[in-house]
Amino acid sequence: MRFFNTAGPVNCQDHYCIPPLTRFNLPEILMLIKQKKYFVLHAPRQSGKTSCMLALRDYLNHEGRYQALYINVEIAQTARNNVGRGIKAILSQLAHVSENLFSDPSPLENRASIFEENGEDAALGVALSLLCRVSTSPLVLIIDEIDSLIGDVLISVLRQIRAGYTKRPKLFPSSVILCGVRDIHDYRIHSEIEKEVITGGSAFNIKAESLRLGNFTKEETRTLLLEHTKETGQEIEEEAIKSVHLLTMDQPWLVNALAYEACFKIEDGIDRSLPITQSLVMEAKERLIQRRETHLDQLADKLKEERVRRVIEPILSGEGKPEIIPEDDIWYAEDLGLITTKGQLRISNPIYQEIIPRILTYST
Ligand SMILES: Nc1ncnc2c1ncn2[C@@H]1O[C@H](COP(=O)(O)OP(=O)(O)OP(=O)(O)O)[C@@H](O)[C@H]1O
Ligand SMILES: [Mg+2]
């Protein structure tokens, strides 16, 4: 029996889902890939980036014109500024995923010697070239959680990819998609080694485009909720659907979390002979806020940052004029998904609106 997923990427066999490939402009992405472009896909936390990228990988591999590899480089985050450690972690991840794609043995079986012979500043580039050599069709590399990397490791990864760019498509990935919360262009990366701040734009000046994955549409929220009715026969009242939309403004994780709480946790909601009502949705919202699930906790983390507070506090007090908040800070808060700049500057949705002041009160 399927359910509303609130932990990690969706899998349409197990979870109610909006088919991930319909959530972005697939023809546009395929065009960029055809043009051998390197580009960025970014969106706030838990909005479906990984689900979309995994679906894209499978689509490309199934279609057959490309071989697509997906890696998540989050494991290299703890290396911080230690480039050697970071690159080794990424190489082992790359070896692991390429085992599935290429026939045994993995082309990166000897990654330790690749690292020894080429050093930390070149080993990743060499490994990627090696994969392209054995690939029967142009390689598309999807790198997820790129902005979990810090300092010199991030700089090194970006530069090694940039250095191979001119060798594509034969000896380097034909396309690279960098996936993260922020647009790479806006990174200010503190280099311990060079003792200066390197901007993402300068370390990776080959980026062709930045695509942003949005929230669900109102229609998608509705479709997702009605998946539950299709599966179980339980009615979800129109007013309840409307409340989910209004409370979450269609933020994908919030929609799932609210619906899961209402349909799978609250006693009256579990009884499939009773409809899901607006008041059940309101109760679900209260419970979510009380529990401060991981997603909401991540907000708390962001609110510790001075530049985020510079934007949020004036919005909450209603005193600040948007024109005196630094524009960079507004973009940052918007990339994080905390605020929306559409129309009036405001907090993204009523659930954040309710929880943010509480977090700020606890932490002062
Ligand atoms: N296509 C979809 N259909 C239904 N729900 C979805 C879909 N995509 C994402 N979600 C919801 O968003 C949550 C997060 O999905 P996913 O892990 O793909 O996002 P992400 O942006 O990669 O998150 P993170 O920032 O944590 O890496 C899922 O657990 C689910 O609640
Ligand atoms: Mg993800």
mmCIF file of C-alpha atoms and ligand atoms in Angstrom:
data_model
loop_
_atom_site.group_PDB
_atom_site.id
_atom_site.type_symbol
_atom_site.label_atom_id
_atom_site.label_comp_id
_atom_site.label_asym_id
_atom_site.label_seq_id
_atom_site.Cartn_x
_atom_site.Cartn_y
_atom_site.Cartn_z
ATOM 1 C CA MET A 1 0.000 0.000 0.000
ATOM 2 C CA ARG A 2 1.389 3.366 -1.007
ATOM 3 C CA PHE A 3 1.634 6.352 1.321
ATOM 4 C CA PHE A 4 2.800 9.974 1.496
ATOM 5 C CA ASN A 5 6.589 9.880 1.684
ATOM 6 C CA THR A 6 8.361 12.293 4.005
ATOM 7 C CA ALA A 7 11.805 10.711 4.107
ATOM 8 C CA GLY A 8 14.060 11.165 1.118
ATOM 9 C CA PRO A 9 13.393 10.906 -2.589
ATOM 10 C CA VAL A 10 10.115 9.504 -3.846
ATOM 11 C CA ASN A 11 9.694 6.160 -5.493
ATOM 12 C CA CYS A 12 6.436 6.034 -7.393
ATOM 13 C CA GLN A 13 5.967 2.323 -6.689
ATOM 14 C CA ASP A 14 5.925 2.816 -2.929
ATOM 15 C CA HIS A 15 4.778 6.410 -2.564
ATOM 16 C CA TYR A 16 2.033 8.651 -3.813
ATOM 17 C CA CYS A 17 3.837 10.830 -6.279
ATOM 18 C CA ILE A 18 3.767 13.385 -9.015
ATOM 19 C CA PRO A 19 5.852 11.779 -11.778
ATOM 20 C CA PRO A 20 9.182 13.553 -11.197
ATOM 21 C CA LEU A 21 9.941 14.076 -14.882
ATOM 22 C CA THR A 22 6.795 16.162 -15.234
ATOM 23 C CA ARG A 23 8.023 18.575 -12.568
ATOM 24 C CA PHE A 24 10.575 20.297 -14.749
ATOM 25 C CA ASN A 25 10.853 21.191 -18.355
ATOM 26 C CA LEU A 26 12.229 17.904 -19.690
ATOM 27 C CA PRO A 27 12.557 19.070 -23.319
ATOM 28 C CA GLU A 28 14.630 22.043 -22.110
ATOM 29 C CA ILE A 29 16.931 19.766 -20.112
ATOM 30 C CA LEU A 30 17.271 17.343 -23.015
ATOM 31 C CA MET A 31 18.149 20.255 -25.272
ATOM 32 C CA LEU A 32 20.893 21.401 -22.891
ATOM 33 C CA ILE A 33 22.232 17.847 -22.761
ATOM 34 C CA LYS A 34 22.142 17.604 -26.545
ATOM 35 C CA GLN A 35 24.123 20.830 -26.702
ATOM 36 C CA LYS A 36 26.734 19.336 -24.349
ATOM 37 C CA LYS A 37 26.091 22.014 -21.751
ATOM 38 C CA TYR A 38 27.143 22.082 -18.113
ATOM 39 C CA PHE A 39 24.377 23.515 -15.970
ATOM 40 C CA VAL A 40 22.913 23.932 -12.512
ATOM 41 C CA LEU A 41 19.601 22.774 -11.101
ATOM 42 C CA HIS A 42 18.817 24.297 -7.760
ATOM 43 C CA ALA A 43 15.922 24.460 -5.335
ATOM 44 C CA PRO A 44 15.295 24.782 -1.606
ATOM 45 C CA ARG A 45 15.591 21.813 0.714
ATOM 46 C CA GLN A 46 13.161 18.958 0.275
ATOM 47 C CA SER A 47 11.535 20.173 -2.847
ATOM 48 C CA GLY A 48 12.262 17.143 -5.017
ATOM 49 C CA LYS A 49 15.712 17.748 -6.549
ATOM 50 C CA THR A 50 17.015 14.254 -5.904
ATOM 51 C CA SER A 51 13.750 12.612 -6.988
ATOM 52 C CA CYS A 52 13.939 14.543 -10.266
ATOM 53 C CA MET A 53 17.617 13.784 -10.865
ATOM 54 C CA LEU A 54 17.216 10.058 -10.212
ATOM 55 C CA ALA A 55 14.303 9.995 -12.623
ATOM 56 C CA LEU A 56 16.356 11.869 -15.212
ATOM 57 C CA ARG A 57 19.229 9.400 -14.817
ATOM 58 C CA ASP A 58 16.885 6.456 -15.359
ATOM 59 C CA TYR A 59 15.212 8.152 -18.290
ATOM 60 C CA LEU A 60 18.534 8.803 -20.036
ATOM 61 C CA ASN A 61 19.878 5.319 -19.400
ATOM 62 C CA HIS A 62 16.666 3.789 -20.634
ATOM 63 C CA GLU A 63 16.517 5.943 -23.719
ATOM 64 C CA GLY A 64 20.016 4.828 -24.615
ATOM 65 C CA ARG A 65 21.584 7.841 -26.311
ATOM 66 C CA TYR A 66 23.637 8.657 -23.215
ATOM 67 C CA GLN A 67 24.988 6.892 -20.202
ATOM 68 C CA ALA A 68 24.007 8.763 -17.096
ATOM 69 C CA LEU A 69 25.727 8.605 -13.721
ATOM 70 C CA TYR A 70 24.315 10.086 -10.527
ATOM 71 C CA ILE A 71 26.521 10.759 -7.528
ATOM 72 C CA ASN A 72 25.765 12.390 -4.237
ATOM 73 C CA VAL A 73 28.870 14.126 -2.913
ATOM 74 C CA GLU A 74 27.505 14.839 0.544
ATOM 75 C CA ILE A 75 29.857 12.188 1.958
ATOM 76 C CA ALA A 76 32.760 14.539 1.220
ATOM 77 C CA GLN A 77 31.320 17.312 3.385
ATOM 78 C CA THR A 78 33.185 16.259 6.488
ATOM 79 C CA ALA A 79 36.495 16.590 4.633
ATOM 80 C CA ARG A 80 35.926 20.353 4.898
ATOM 81 C CA ASN A 81 39.122 21.932 3.516
ATOM 82 C CA ASN A 82 41.033 18.687 3.233
ATOM 83 C CA VAL A 83 41.126 18.259 -0.549
ATOM 84 C CA GLY A 84 42.785 14.831 -0.448
ATOM 85 C CA ARG A 85 40.125 13.378 1.816
ATOM 86 C CA GLY A 86 37.289 14.994 -0.114
ATOM 87 C CA ILE A 87 38.476 13.801 -3.512
ATOM 88 C CA LYS A 88 39.077 10.271 -2.210
ATOM 89 C CA ALA A 89 35.519 10.154 -0.871
ATOM 90 C CA ILE A 90 34.117 11.349 -4.192
ATOM 91 C CA LEU A 91 36.236 8.830 -6.129
ATOM 92 C CA SER A 92 34.924 5.973 -4.041
ATOM 93 C CA GLN A 93 31.361 7.165 -4.619
ATOM 94 C CA LEU A 94 32.047 7.395 -8.346
ATOM 95 C CA ALA A 95 33.557 3.893 -8.380
ATOM 96 C CA HIS A 96 30.521 2.552 -6.600
ATOM 97 C CA VAL A 97 27.924 4.033 -8.951
ATOM 98 C CA SER A 98 29.932 3.243 -12.060
ATOM 99 C CA GLU A 99 30.037 -0.433 -11.067
ATOM 100 C CA ASN A 100 26.305 -0.550 -11.687
ATOM 101 C CA LEU A 101 26.517 1.176 -15.029
ATOM 102 C CA PHE A 102 29.544 -0.452 -16.598
ATOM 103 C CA SER A 103 30.220 -4.138 -16.689
ATOM 104 C CA ASP A 104 32.591 -5.571 -14.109
ATOM 105 C CA PRO A 105 35.248 -4.815 -13.097
ATOM 106 C CA SER A 106 34.625 -1.157 -12.305
ATOM 107 C CA PRO A 107 36.812 1.123 -14.443
ATOM 108 C CA LEU A 108 37.763 2.813 -11.189
ATOM 109 C CA GLU A 109 38.852 -0.325 -9.406
ATOM 110 C CA ASN A 110 42.351 1.105 -9.239
ATOM 111 C CA ARG A 111 41.277 4.457 -7.924
ATOM 112 C CA ALA A 112 43.958 4.405 -5.233
ATOM 113 C CA SER A 113 46.677 4.399 -7.875
ATOM 114 C CA ILE A 114 44.807 7.057 -9.904
ATOM 115 C CA PHE A 115 44.943 9.185 -6.790
ATOM 116 C CA GLU A 116 48.611 8.423 -6.086
ATOM 117 C CA GLU A 117 49.777 9.065 -9.639
ATOM 118 C CA ASN A 118 47.785 12.209 -10.335
ATOM 119 C CA GLY A 119 47.395 13.812 -6.939
ATOM 120 C CA GLU A 120 44.350 15.373 -5.361
ATOM 121 C CA ASP A 121 44.186 18.288 -7.799
ATOM 122 C CA ALA A 122 43.782 16.099 -10.871
ATOM 123 C CA ALA A 123 42.584 12.644 -9.777
ATOM 124 C CA LEU A 124 38.878 13.397 -10.155
ATOM 125 C CA GLY A 125 39.369 14.715 -13.686
ATOM 126 C CA VAL A 126 41.451 11.673 -14.633
ATOM 127 C CA ALA A 127 38.841 9.311 -13.190
ATOM 128 C CA LEU A 128 36.085 11.001 -15.185
ATOM 129 C CA SER A 129 38.161 10.710 -18.374
ATOM 130 C CA LEU A 130 38.650 7.039 -17.686
ATOM 131 C CA LEU A 131 34.915 6.489 -17.315
ATOM 132 C CA CYS A 132 34.290 8.293 -20.600
ATOM 133 C CA ARG A 133 36.861 6.084 -22.343
ATOM 134 C CA VAL A 134 34.926 2.933 -21.455
ATOM 135 C CA SER A 135 31.494 4.451 -21.933
ATOM 136 C CA THR A 136 29.785 3.357 -25.140
ATOM 137 C CA SER A 137 27.915 6.652 -25.439
ATOM 138 C CA PRO A 138 28.436 10.201 -24.183
ATOM 139 C CA LEU A 139 28.380 10.405 -20.405
ATOM 140 C CA VAL A 140 26.007 12.650 -18.463
ATOM 141 C CA LEU A 141 27.174 13.210 -14.908
ATOM 142 C CA ILE A 142 24.701 14.397 -12.285
ATOM 143 C CA ILE A 143 26.340 15.663 -9.100
ATOM 144 C CA ASP A 144 23.879 16.055 -6.256
ATOM 145 C CA GLU A 145 24.409 18.060 -3.054
ATOM 146 C CA ILE A 146 27.245 19.979 -4.670
ATOM 147 C CA ASP A 147 26.860 22.788 -2.156
ATOM 148 C CA SER A 148 27.344 20.469 0.782
ATOM 149 C CA LEU A 149 31.039 20.669 -0.121
ATOM 150 C CA ILE A 150 33.051 23.275 1.687
ATOM 151 C CA GLY A 151 36.027 25.502 0.919
ATOM 152 C CA ASP A 152 38.956 23.997 -0.923
ATOM 153 C CA VAL A 153 37.237 20.676 -1.671
ATOM 154 C CA LEU A 154 34.458 22.532 -3.483
ATOM 155 C CA ILE A 155 36.951 24.726 -5.328
ATOM 156 C CA SER A 156 38.962 21.683 -6.377
ATOM 157 C CA VAL A 157 35.915 19.778 -7.643
ATOM 158 C CA LEU A 158 34.692 22.758 -9.658
ATOM 159 C CA ARG A 159 38.122 23.413 -11.132
ATOM 160 C CA GLN A 160 38.765 19.798 -12.050
ATOM 161 C CA ILE A 161 35.464 19.691 -13.883
ATOM 162 C CA ARG A 162 36.193 22.960 -15.605
ATOM 163 C CA ALA A 163 39.645 21.736 -16.642
ATOM 164 C CA GLY A 164 38.181 18.765 -18.506
ATOM 165 C CA TYR A 165 35.397 20.706 -20.211
ATOM 166 C CA THR A 166 37.199 21.082 -23.541
ATOM 167 C CA LYS A 167 37.805 17.322 -23.747
ATOM 168 C CA ARG A 168 34.103 16.505 -23.817
ATOM 169 C CA PRO A 169 32.286 14.469 -25.087
ATOM 170 C CA LYS A 170 34.904 11.782 -25.865
ATOM 171 C CA LEU A 171 37.197 12.140 -22.889
ATOM 172 C CA PHE A 172 35.061 14.010 -20.422
ATOM 173 C CA PRO A 173 31.361 14.016 -19.495
ATOM 174 C CA SER A 174 29.335 15.479 -22.306
ATOM 175 C CA SER A 175 27.079 17.184 -19.778
ATOM 176 C CA VAL A 176 27.437 17.836 -16.086
ATOM 177 C CA ILE A 177 24.442 18.826 -13.965
ATOM 178 C CA LEU A 178 25.271 20.357 -10.605
ATOM 179 C CA CYS A 179 22.414 20.051 -8.197
ATOM 180 C CA GLY A 180 22.081 21.891 -4.901
ATOM 181 C CA VAL A 181 20.180 24.484 -2.928
ATOM 182 C CA ARG A 182 21.930 27.553 -4.278
ATOM 183 C CA ASP A 183 23.011 28.660 -7.698
ATOM 184 C CA ILE A 184 26.741 28.074 -7.996
ATOM 185 C CA HIS A 185 27.183 31.583 -9.293
ATOM 186 C CA ASP A 186 26.319 32.948 -5.849
ATOM 187 C CA TYR A 187 28.845 30.921 -3.882
ATOM 188 C CA ARG A 188 31.483 32.725 -1.954
ATOM 189 C CA ILE A 189 33.940 29.979 -1.149
ATOM 190 C CA HIS A 190 36.547 30.531 1.528
ATOM 191 C CA SER A 191 39.823 28.986 0.448
ATOM 192 C CA GLU A 192 42.105 28.024 3.309
ATOM 193 C CA ILE A 193 44.906 27.313 0.856
ATOM 194 C CA GLU A 194 44.689 30.523 -1.162
ATOM 195 C CA LYS A 195 43.640 32.619 1.839
ATOM 196 C CA GLU A 196 40.926 34.370 -0.108
ATOM 197 C CA VAL A 197 37.332 34.121 -1.155
ATOM 198 C CA ILE A 198 36.766 32.485 -4.525
ATOM 199 C CA THR A 199 33.396 33.021 -6.184
ATOM 200 C CA GLY A 200 31.522 30.092 -7.678
ATOM 201 C CA GLY A 201 31.253 32.020 -10.926
ATOM 202 C CA SER A 202 35.018 32.238 -11.297
ATOM 203 C CA ALA A 203 35.746 28.633 -10.324
ATOM 204 C CA PHE A 204 33.085 27.360 -12.695
ATOM 205 C CA ASN A 205 32.778 29.887 -15.494
ATOM 206 C CA ILE A 206 31.522 27.282 -17.967
ATOM 207 C CA LYS A 207 27.991 27.131 -16.606
ATOM 208 C CA ALA A 208 25.446 27.592 -19.362
ATOM 209 C CA GLU A 209 22.224 27.877 -17.379
ATOM 210 C CA SER A 210 20.695 27.731 -13.933
ATOM 211 C CA LEU A 211 17.340 26.065 -13.653
ATOM 212 C CA ARG A 212 15.259 26.349 -10.542
ATOM 213 C CA LEU A 213 12.848 23.662 -9.493
ATOM 214 C CA GLY A 214 9.696 25.239 -8.104
ATOM 215 C CA ASN A 215 7.110 24.037 -5.615
ATOM 216 C CA PHE A 216 4.214 21.907 -6.766
ATOM 217 C CA THR A 217 1.505 23.754 -8.611
ATOM 218 C CA LYS A 218 -1.828 24.009 -6.826
ATOM 219 C CA GLU A 219 -3.123 21.362 -9.239
ATOM 220 C CA GLU A 220 -0.233 19.019 -8.405
ATOM 221 C CA THR A 221 -0.959 19.315 -4.691
ATOM 222 C CA ARG A 222 -4.528 18.335 -5.404
ATOM 223 C CA THR A 223 -3.498 15.451 -7.671
ATOM 224 C CA LEU A 224 -1.118 14.128 -5.022
ATOM 225 C CA LEU A 225 -3.787 14.217 -2.322
ATOM 226 C CA LEU A 226 -6.299 12.499 -4.561
ATOM 227 C CA GLU A 227 -3.830 9.655 -5.160
ATOM 228 C CA HIS A 228 -4.739 8.662 -1.617
ATOM 229 C CA THR A 229 -8.441 8.664 -2.450
ATOM 230 C CA LYS A 230 -7.756 6.525 -5.528
ATOM 231 C CA GLU A 231 -5.739 4.071 -3.495
ATOM 232 C CA THR A 232 -7.959 3.777 -0.418
ATOM 233 C CA GLY A 233 -11.356 5.197 -1.376
ATOM 234 C CA GLN A 234 -11.142 7.648 1.526
ATOM 235 C CA GLU A 235 -12.675 10.994 0.684
ATOM 236 C CA ILE A 236 -10.656 14.189 1.156
ATOM 237 C CA GLU A 237 -13.043 17.117 1.414
ATOM 238 C CA GLU A 238 -12.564 20.074 -0.907
ATOM 239 C CA GLU A 239 -12.009 22.391 2.064
ATOM 240 C CA ALA A 240 -9.268 20.089 3.346
ATOM 241 C CA ILE A 241 -7.492 20.116 -0.021
ATOM 242 C CA LYS A 242 -7.730 23.885 -0.073
ATOM 243 C CA SER A 243 -6.253 24.100 3.425
ATOM 244 C CA VAL A 244 -3.284 21.932 2.510
ATOM 245 C CA HIS A 245 -2.605 24.213 -0.430
ATOM 246 C CA LEU A 246 -2.976 27.417 1.598
ATOM 247 C CA LEU A 247 -0.923 26.226 4.581
ATOM 248 C CA THR A 248 1.990 24.883 2.549
ATOM 249 C CA MET A 249 1.822 27.026 -0.573
ATOM 250 C CA ASP A 250 2.569 23.687 -2.253
ATOM 251 C CA GLN A 251 6.026 23.125 -0.766
ATOM 252 C CA PRO A 252 6.479 19.421 -1.665
ATOM 253 C CA TRP A 253 7.686 18.067 1.666
ATOM 254 C CA LEU A 254 5.158 20.086 3.666
ATOM 255 C CA VAL A 255 2.307 18.830 1.486
ATOM 256 C CA ASN A 256 3.360 15.214 2.078
ATOM 257 C CA ALA A 257 4.000 15.714 5.780
ATOM 258 C CA LEU A 258 0.644 17.341 6.392
ATOM 259 C CA ALA A 259 -1.190 14.708 4.386
ATOM 260 C CA TYR A 260 0.683 11.859 6.061
ATOM 261 C CA GLU A 261 -0.170 13.212 9.485
ATOM 262 C CA ALA A 262 -3.846 13.653 8.579
ATOM 263 C CA CYS A 263 -4.321 10.336 6.753
ATOM 264 C CA PHE A 264 -1.914 7.980 8.519
ATOM 265 C CA LYS A 265 -1.376 9.231 12.045
ATOM 266 C CA ILE A 266 -4.396 10.986 13.483
ATOM 267 C CA GLU A 267 -6.893 8.381 14.654
ATOM 268 C CA ASP A 268 -9.954 9.787 12.875
ATOM 269 C CA GLY A 269 -7.897 10.137 9.713
ATOM 270 C CA ILE A 270 -6.837 6.497 9.754
ATOM 271 C CA ASP A 271 -10.467 5.374 9.639
ATOM 272 C CA ARG A 272 -10.961 5.162 5.872
ATOM 273 C CA SER A 273 -14.750 5.354 6.225
ATOM 274 C CA LEU A 274 -14.465 8.929 7.545
ATOM 275 C CA PRO A 275 -13.557 11.823 5.266
ATOM 276 C CA ILE A 276 -10.415 13.904 5.740
ATOM 277 C CA THR A 277 -11.774 17.260 6.848
ATOM 278 C CA GLN A 278 -10.352 20.737 7.117
ATOM 279 C CA SER A 279 -10.207 20.461 10.900
ATOM 280 C CA LEU A 280 -8.131 17.276 10.629
ATOM 281 C CA VAL A 281 -5.689 19.152 8.406
ATOM 282 C CA MET A 282 -5.480 21.968 10.960
ATOM 283 C CA GLU A 283 -4.792 19.451 13.713
ATOM 284 C CA ALA A 284 -2.117 17.835 11.545
ATOM 285 C CA LYS A 285 -0.472 21.242 11.109
ATOM 286 C CA GLU A 286 -0.362 21.814 14.869
ATOM 287 C CA ARG A 287 1.201 18.426 15.438
ATOM 288 C CA LEU A 288 3.826 18.973 12.774
ATOM 289 C CA ILE A 289 4.805 22.301 14.218
ATOM 290 C CA GLN A 290 4.951 20.908 17.742
ATOM 291 C CA ARG A 291 7.186 18.044 16.687
ATOM 292 C CA ARG A 292 9.561 20.267 14.725
ATOM 293 C CA GLU A 293 10.441 17.604 12.197
ATOM 294 C CA THR A 294 13.837 17.628 10.520
ATOM 295 C CA HIS A 295 12.655 19.870 7.724
ATOM 296 C CA LEU A 296 11.480 22.482 10.205
ATOM 297 C CA ASP A 297 14.642 22.027 12.226
ATOM 298 C CA GLN A 298 16.707 22.828 9.165
ATOM 299 C CA LEU A 299 14.939 26.180 9.109
ATOM 300 C CA ALA A 300 16.116 26.782 12.646
ATOM 301 C CA ASP A 301 19.666 26.169 11.515
ATOM 302 C CA LYS A 302 19.408 28.736 8.752
ATOM 303 C CA LEU A 303 17.929 31.307 11.092
ATOM 304 C CA LYS A 304 21.194 31.341 13.007
ATOM 305 C CA GLU A 305 22.833 33.066 10.049
ATOM 306 C CA GLU A 306 23.116 36.809 10.304
ATOM 307 C CA ARG A 307 22.293 37.421 6.655
ATOM 308 C CA VAL A 308 19.089 35.389 6.956
ATOM 309 C CA ARG A 309 18.026 37.306 10.041
ATOM 310 C CA ARG A 310 18.674 40.577 8.232
ATOM 311 C CA VAL A 311 15.887 39.605 5.850
ATOM 312 C CA ILE A 312 13.499 37.709 8.096
ATOM 313 C CA GLU A 313 13.337 40.047 11.086
ATOM 314 C CA PRO A 314 12.135 43.130 9.215
ATOM 315 C CA ILE A 315 9.560 41.022 7.369
ATOM 316 C CA LEU A 316 8.216 39.649 10.628
ATOM 317 C CA SER A 317 8.070 42.992 12.362
ATOM 318 C CA GLY A 318 6.512 44.541 9.305
ATOM 319 C CA GLU A 319 8.829 47.497 9.848
ATOM 320 C CA GLY A 320 11.555 46.938 7.327
ATOM 321 C CA LYS A 321 11.335 48.419 3.915
ATOM 322 C CA PRO A 322 12.416 45.788 1.388
ATOM 323 C CA GLU A 323 14.550 48.386 -0.366
ATOM 324 C CA ILE A 324 16.917 48.678 2.609
ATOM 325 C CA ILE A 325 17.566 44.924 2.874
ATOM 326 C CA PRO A 326 20.677 43.991 0.865
ATOM 327 C CA GLU A 327 19.575 42.415 -2.413
ATOM 328 C CA ASP A 328 22.075 39.553 -2.065
ATOM 329 C CA ASP A 329 20.556 38.584 1.259
ATOM 330 C CA ILE A 330 17.069 38.554 -0.249
ATOM 331 C CA TRP A 331 18.220 36.208 -3.040
ATOM 332 C CA TYR A 332 19.888 34.001 -0.471
ATOM 333 C CA ALA A 333 16.774 33.724 1.701
ATOM 334 C CA GLU A 334 14.715 33.053 -1.415
ATOM 335 C CA ASP A 335 17.093 30.302 -2.585
ATOM 336 C CA LEU A 336 16.762 28.710 0.822
ATOM 337 C CA GLY A 337 13.007 28.707 0.334
ATOM 338 C CA LEU A 338 12.339 30.885 3.367
ATOM 339 C CA ILE A 339 10.767 33.825 1.624
ATOM 340 C CA THR A 340 9.013 34.595 -1.582
ATOM 341 C CA THR A 341 9.578 37.741 -3.559
ATOM 342 C CA LYS A 342 6.538 37.273 -5.748
ATOM 343 C CA GLY A 343 4.386 40.295 -5.111
ATOM 344 C CA GLN A 344 5.113 41.458 -1.610
ATOM 345 C CA LEU A 345 8.204 40.229 0.237
ATOM 346 C CA ARG A 346 6.925 37.616 2.688
ATOM 347 C CA ILE A 347 7.618 34.320 4.437
ATOM 348 C CA SER A 348 7.049 31.439 1.982
ATOM 349 C CA ASN A 349 4.047 29.819 3.603
ATOM 350 C CA PRO A 350 1.854 30.024 6.722
ATOM 351 C CA ILE A 351 3.589 27.040 8.371
ATOM 352 C CA TYR A 352 7.005 28.705 8.183
ATOM 353 C CA GLN A 353 5.333 31.961 9.136
ATOM 354 C CA GLU A 354 4.105 30.323 12.301
ATOM 355 C CA ILE A 355 7.238 28.432 13.206
ATOM 356 C CA ILE A 356 9.918 31.030 12.440
ATOM 357 C CA PRO A 357 8.952 33.516 15.174
ATOM 358 C CA ARG A 358 8.871 30.620 17.663
ATOM 359 C CA ILE A 359 12.361 29.528 16.651
ATOM 360 C CA LEU A 360 13.636 33.093 16.911
ATOM 361 C CA THR A 361 12.118 33.455 20.370
ATOM 362 C CA TYR A 362 13.707 30.218 21.602
ATOM 363 C CA SER A 363 17.119 31.178 20.293
ATOM 364 C CA THR A 364 17.355 34.703 21.683
HETATM 365 N N1 LIG B 1 7.562 13.938 -7.369
HETATM 366 C C1 LIG B 1 7.177 14.009 -6.092
HETATM 367 N N2 LIG B 1 5.946 13.581 -5.726
HETATM 368 C C2 LIG B 1 5.551 13.654 -4.432
HETATM 369 N N3 LIG B 1 6.316 14.147 -3.443
HETATM 370 C C3 LIG B 1 7.541 14.576 -3.739
HETATM 371 C C4 LIG B 1 8.045 14.527 -5.085
HETATM 372 N N4 LIG B 1 9.292 15.015 -5.080
HETATM 373 C C5 LIG B 1 9.563 15.347 -3.817
HETATM 374 N N5 LIG B 1 8.532 15.092 -2.998
HETATM 375 C C6 LIG B 1 8.496 15.363 -1.540
HETATM 376 O O1 LIG B 1 9.680 16.061 -1.202
HETATM 377 C C7 LIG B 1 10.492 15.288 -0.317
HETATM 378 C C8 LIG B 1 11.951 15.446 -0.666
HETATM 379 O O2 LIG B 1 12.250 14.890 -1.934
HETATM 380 P P1 LIG B 1 13.756 14.858 -2.456
HETATM 381 O O3 LIG B 1 14.616 14.128 -1.486
HETATM 382 O O4 LIG B 1 13.729 14.401 -3.865
HETATM 383 O O5 LIG B 1 14.070 16.428 -2.412
HETATM 384 P P2 LIG B 1 15.460 17.192 -2.344
HETATM 385 O O6 LIG B 1 15.163 18.556 -2.874
HETATM 386 O O7 LIG B 1 16.511 16.401 -3.014
HETATM 387 O O8 LIG B 1 15.707 17.230 -0.760
HETATM 388 P P3 LIG B 1 17.077 17.570 0.006
HETATM 389 O O9 LIG B 1 17.210 19.061 -0.073
HETATM 390 O O10 LIG B 1 16.837 17.073 1.407
HETATM 391 O O11 LIG B 1 18.191 16.830 -0.692
HETATM 392 C C9 LIG B 1 9.997 13.864 -0.444
HETATM 393 O O12 LIG B 1 10.241 13.133 0.756
HETATM 394 C C10 LIG B 1 8.516 14.099 -0.680
HETATM 395 O O13 LIG B 1 7.885 14.415 0.532
HETATM 396 MG MG MG B 2 18.336 15.706 -2.316
#
